[in-house]
Tab-separated table of N, CA, C and O in Angstrom:
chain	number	residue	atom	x	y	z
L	1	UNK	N	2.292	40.569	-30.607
L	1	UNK	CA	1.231	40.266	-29.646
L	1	UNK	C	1.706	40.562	-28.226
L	1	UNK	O	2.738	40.131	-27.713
L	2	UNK	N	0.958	41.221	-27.769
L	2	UNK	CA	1.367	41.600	-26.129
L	2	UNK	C	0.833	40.145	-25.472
L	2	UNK	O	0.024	39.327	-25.910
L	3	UNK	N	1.557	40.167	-24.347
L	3	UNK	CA	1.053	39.273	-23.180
L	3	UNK	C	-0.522	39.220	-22.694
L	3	UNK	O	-0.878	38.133	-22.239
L	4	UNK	N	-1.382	40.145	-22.734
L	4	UNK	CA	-2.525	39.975	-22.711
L	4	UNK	C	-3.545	39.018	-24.166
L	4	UNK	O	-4.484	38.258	-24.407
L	5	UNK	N	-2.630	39.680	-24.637
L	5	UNK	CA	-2.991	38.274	-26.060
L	5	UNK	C	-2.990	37.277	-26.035
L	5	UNK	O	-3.957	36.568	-26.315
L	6	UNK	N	-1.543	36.781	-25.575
L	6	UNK	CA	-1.561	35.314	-25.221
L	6	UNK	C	-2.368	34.704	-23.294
L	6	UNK	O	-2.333	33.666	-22.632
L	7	UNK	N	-2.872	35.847	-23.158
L	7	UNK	CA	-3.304	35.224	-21.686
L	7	UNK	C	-4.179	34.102	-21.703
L	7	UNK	O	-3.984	33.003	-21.183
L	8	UNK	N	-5.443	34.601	-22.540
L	8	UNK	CA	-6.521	32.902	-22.953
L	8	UNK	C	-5.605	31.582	-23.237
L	8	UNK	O	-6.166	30.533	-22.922
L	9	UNK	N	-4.557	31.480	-23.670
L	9	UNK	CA	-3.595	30.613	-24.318
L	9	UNK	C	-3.229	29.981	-23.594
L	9	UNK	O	-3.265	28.764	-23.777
L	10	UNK	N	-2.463	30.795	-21.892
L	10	UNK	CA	-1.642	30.866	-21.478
L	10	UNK	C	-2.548	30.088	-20.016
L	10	UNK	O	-2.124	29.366	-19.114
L	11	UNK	N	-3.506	30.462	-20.217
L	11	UNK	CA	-4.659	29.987	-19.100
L	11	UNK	C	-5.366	28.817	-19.419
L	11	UNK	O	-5.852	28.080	-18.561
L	12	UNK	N	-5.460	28.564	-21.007
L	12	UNK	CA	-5.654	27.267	-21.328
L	12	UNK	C	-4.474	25.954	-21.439
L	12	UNK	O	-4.709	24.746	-21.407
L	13	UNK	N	-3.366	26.536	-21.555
L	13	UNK	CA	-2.241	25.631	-21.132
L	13	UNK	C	-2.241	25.050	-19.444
L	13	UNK	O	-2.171	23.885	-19.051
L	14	UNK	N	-2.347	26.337	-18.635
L	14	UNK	CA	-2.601	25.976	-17.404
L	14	UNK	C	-3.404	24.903	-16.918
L	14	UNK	O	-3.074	23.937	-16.229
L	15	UNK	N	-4.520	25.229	-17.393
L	15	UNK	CA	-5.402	24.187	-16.934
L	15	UNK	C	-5.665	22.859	-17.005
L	15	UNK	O	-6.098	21.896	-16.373
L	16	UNK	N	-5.045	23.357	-18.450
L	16	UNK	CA	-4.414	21.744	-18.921
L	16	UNK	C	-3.511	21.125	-18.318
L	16	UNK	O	-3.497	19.900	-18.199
L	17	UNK	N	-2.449	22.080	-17.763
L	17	UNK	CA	-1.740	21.028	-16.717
L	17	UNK	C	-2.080	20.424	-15.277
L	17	UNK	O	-1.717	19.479	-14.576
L	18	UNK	N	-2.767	21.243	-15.238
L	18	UNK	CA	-3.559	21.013	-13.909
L	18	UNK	C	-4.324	19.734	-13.892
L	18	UNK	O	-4.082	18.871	-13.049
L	19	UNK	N	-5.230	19.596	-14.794
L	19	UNK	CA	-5.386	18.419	-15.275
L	19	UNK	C	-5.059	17.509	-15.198
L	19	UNK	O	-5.576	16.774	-14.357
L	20	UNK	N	-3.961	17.010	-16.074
L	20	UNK	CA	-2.676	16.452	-16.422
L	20	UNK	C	-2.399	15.915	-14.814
L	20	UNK	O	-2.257	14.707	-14.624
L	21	UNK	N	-2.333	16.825	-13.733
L	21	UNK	CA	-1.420	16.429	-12.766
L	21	UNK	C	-2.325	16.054	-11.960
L	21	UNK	O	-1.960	15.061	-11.331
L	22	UNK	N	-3.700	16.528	-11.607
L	22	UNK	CA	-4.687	15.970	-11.124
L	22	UNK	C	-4.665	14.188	-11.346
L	22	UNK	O	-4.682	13.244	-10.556
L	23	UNK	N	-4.628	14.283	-12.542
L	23	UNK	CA	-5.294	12.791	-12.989
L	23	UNK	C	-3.707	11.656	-12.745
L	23	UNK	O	-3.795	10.459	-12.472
L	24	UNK	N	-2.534	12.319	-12.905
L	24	UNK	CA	-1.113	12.175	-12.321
L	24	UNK	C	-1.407	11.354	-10.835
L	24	UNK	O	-1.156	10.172	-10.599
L	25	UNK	N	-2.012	12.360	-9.924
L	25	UNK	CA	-2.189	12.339	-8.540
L	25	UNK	C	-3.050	11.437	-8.005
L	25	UNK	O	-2.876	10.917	-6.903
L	26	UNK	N	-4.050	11.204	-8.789
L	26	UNK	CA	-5.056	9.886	-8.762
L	26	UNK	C	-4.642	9.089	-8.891
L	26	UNK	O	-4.526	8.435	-7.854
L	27	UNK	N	-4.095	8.461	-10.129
L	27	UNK	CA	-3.561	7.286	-10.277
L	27	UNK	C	-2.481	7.086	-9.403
L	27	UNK	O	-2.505	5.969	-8.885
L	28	UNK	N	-1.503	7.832	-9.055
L	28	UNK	CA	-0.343	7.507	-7.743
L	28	UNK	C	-1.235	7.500	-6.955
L	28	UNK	O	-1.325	6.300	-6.695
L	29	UNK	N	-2.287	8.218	-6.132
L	29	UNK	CA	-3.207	7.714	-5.086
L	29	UNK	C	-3.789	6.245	-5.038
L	29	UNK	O	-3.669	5.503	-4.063
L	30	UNK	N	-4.431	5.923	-6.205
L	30	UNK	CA	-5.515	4.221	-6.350
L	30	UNK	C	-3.743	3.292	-6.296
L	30	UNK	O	-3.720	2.164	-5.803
L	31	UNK	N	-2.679	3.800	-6.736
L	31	UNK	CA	-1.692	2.232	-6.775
L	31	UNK	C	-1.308	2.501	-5.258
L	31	UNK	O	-1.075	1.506	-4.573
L	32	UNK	N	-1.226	3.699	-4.698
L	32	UNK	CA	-0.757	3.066	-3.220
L	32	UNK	C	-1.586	2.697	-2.127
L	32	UNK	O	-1.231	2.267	-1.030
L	33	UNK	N	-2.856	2.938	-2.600
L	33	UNK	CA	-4.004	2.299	-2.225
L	33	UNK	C	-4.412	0.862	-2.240
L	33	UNK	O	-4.902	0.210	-1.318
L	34	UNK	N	-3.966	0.288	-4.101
L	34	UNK	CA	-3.454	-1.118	-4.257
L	34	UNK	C	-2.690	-2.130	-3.357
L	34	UNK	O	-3.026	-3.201	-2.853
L	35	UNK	N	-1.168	-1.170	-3.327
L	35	UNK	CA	-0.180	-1.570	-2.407
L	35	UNK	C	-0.455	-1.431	-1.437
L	35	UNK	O	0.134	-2.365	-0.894
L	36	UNK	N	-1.072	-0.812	-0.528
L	36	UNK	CA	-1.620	-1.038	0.937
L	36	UNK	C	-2.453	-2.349	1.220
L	36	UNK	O	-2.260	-3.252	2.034
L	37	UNK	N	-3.620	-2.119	0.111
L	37	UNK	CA	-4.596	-3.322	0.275
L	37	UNK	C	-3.889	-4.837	-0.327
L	37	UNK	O	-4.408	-5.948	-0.437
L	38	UNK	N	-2.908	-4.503	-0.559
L	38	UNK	CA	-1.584	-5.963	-0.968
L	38	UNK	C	-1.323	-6.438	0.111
L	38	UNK	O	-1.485	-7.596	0.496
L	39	UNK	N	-0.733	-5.192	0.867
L	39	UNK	CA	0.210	-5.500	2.156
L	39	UNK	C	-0.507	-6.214	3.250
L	39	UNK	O	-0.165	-7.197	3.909
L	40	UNK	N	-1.773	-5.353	3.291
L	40	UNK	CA	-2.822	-5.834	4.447
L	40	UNK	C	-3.468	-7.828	4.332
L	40	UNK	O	-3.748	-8.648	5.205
L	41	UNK	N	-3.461	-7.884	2.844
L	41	UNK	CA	-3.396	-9.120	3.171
L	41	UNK	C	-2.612	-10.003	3.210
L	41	UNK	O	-2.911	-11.153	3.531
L	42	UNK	N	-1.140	-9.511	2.798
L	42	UNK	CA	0.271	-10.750	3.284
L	42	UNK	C	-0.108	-10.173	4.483
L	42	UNK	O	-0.353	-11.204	5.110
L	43	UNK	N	-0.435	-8.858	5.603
L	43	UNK	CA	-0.417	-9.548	6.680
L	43	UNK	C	-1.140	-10.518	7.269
L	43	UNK	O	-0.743	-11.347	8.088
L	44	UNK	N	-2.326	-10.366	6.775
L	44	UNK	CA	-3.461	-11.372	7.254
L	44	UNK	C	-3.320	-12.824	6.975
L	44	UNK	O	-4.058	-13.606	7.574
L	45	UNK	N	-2.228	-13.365	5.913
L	45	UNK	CA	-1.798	-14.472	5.552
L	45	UNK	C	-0.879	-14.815	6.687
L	45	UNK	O	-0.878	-15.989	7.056
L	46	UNK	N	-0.188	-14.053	7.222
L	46	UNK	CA	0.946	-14.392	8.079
L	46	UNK	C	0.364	-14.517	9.068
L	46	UNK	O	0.551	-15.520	9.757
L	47	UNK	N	-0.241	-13.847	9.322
L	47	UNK	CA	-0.844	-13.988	11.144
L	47	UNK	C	-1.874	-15.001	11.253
L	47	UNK	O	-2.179	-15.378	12.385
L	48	UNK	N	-2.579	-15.601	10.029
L	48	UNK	CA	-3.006	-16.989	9.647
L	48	UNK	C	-1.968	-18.257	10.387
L	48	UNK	O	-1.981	-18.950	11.405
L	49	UNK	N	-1.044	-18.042	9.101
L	49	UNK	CA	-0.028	-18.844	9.281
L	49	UNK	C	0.545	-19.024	10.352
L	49	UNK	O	0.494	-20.191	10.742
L	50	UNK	N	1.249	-18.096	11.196
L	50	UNK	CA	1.418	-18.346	12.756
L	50	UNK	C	0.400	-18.849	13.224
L	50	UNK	O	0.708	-20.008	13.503
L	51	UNK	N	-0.612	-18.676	13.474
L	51	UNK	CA	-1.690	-18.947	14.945
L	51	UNK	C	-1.590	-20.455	14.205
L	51	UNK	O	-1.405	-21.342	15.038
L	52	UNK	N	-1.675	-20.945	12.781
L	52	UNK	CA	-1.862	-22.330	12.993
L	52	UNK	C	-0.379	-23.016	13.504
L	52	UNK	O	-0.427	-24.011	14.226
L	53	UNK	N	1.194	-22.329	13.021
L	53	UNK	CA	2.202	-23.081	13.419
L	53	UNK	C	1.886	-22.881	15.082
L	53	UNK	O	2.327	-23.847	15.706
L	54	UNK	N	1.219	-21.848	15.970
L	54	UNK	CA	1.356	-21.515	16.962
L	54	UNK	C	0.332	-22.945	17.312
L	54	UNK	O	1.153	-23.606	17.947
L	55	UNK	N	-0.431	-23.458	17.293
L	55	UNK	CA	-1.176	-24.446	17.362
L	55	UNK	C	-0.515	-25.968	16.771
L	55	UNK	O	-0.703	-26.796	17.662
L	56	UNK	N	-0.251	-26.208	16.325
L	56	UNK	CA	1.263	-26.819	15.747
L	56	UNK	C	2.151	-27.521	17.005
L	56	UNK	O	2.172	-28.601	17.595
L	57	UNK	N	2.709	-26.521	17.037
L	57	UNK	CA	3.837	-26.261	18.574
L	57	UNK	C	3.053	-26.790	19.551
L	57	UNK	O	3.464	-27.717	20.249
L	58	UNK	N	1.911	-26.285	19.693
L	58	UNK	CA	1.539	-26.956	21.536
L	58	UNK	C	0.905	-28.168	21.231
L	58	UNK	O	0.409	-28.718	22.214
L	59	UNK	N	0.733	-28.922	19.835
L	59	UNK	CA	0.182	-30.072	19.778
L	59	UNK	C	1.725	-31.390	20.223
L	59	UNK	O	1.708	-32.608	20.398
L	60	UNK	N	2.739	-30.476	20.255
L	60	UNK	CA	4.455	-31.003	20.231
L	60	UNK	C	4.253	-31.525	21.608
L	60	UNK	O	3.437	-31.067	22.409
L	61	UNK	N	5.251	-32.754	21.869
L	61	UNK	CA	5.437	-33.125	23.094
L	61	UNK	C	6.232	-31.783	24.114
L	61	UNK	O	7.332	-31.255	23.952
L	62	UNK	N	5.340	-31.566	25.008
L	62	UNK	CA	5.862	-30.934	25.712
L	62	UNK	C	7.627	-30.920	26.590
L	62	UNK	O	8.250	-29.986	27.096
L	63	UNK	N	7.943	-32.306	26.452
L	63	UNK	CA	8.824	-32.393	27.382
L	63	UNK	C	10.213	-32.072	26.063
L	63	UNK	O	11.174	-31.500	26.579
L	64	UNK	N	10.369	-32.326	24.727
L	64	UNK	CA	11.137	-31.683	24.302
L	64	UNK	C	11.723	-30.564	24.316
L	64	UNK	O	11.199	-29.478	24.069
L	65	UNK	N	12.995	-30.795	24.647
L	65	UNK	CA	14.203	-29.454	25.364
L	65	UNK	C	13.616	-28.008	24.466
L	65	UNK	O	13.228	-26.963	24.988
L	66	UNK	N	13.681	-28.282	23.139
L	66	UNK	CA	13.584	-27.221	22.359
L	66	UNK	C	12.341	-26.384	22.593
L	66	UNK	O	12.333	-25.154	22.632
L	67	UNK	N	11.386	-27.107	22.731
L	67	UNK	CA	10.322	-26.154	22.686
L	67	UNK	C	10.327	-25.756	24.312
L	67	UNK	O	9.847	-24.647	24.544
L	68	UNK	N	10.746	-26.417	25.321
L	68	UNK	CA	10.685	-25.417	26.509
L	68	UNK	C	11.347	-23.611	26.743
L	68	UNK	O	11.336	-22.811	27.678
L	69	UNK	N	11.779	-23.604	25.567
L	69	UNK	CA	11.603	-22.232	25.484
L	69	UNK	C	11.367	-20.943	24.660
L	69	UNK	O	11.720	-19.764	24.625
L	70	UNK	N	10.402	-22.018	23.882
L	70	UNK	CA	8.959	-21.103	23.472
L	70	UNK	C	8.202	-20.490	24.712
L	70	UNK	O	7.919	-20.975	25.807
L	71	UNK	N	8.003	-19.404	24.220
L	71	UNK	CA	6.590	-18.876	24.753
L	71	UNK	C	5.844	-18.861	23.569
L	71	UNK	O	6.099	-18.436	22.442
L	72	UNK	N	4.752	-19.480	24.119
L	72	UNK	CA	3.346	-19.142	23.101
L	72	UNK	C	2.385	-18.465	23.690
L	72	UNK	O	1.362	-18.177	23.068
């Protein structure tokens, strides 16, 4: 068989990988998409969490040494 014989073969393997790597590329796309939309809300938990310790702190007696050098 010459190489033109196997070309349909050879073009249906292709495509198939193409495929294959397409659908590869998606799924690594939607999980770091996951992991982003993870991250975004530990940040939104944290910056929660501060503004209330930040509220916290100025409910503190002011005249304690320690907190005079906070900035809030």
């Amino acid at each position: 068989m010459s190489t033109q014989e196997h070309l349909p073969e050879l073009v249906i393997a292709l495509q198939s990988k193409v495929i294959e790597l397409d659908t590869e590329l998606k799924l690594e796309n939607e999980n770091k998409r996951s992991h982003v939309v993870g991250l975004q809300l530990q940040i939104e938990n944290l910056l929660e969490d501060n503004n209330k310790l930040v509220e916290v702190i100025k409910g503190l007696d002011p005249t304690n040494p320690i907190l005079q050098h906070l900035t809030l």
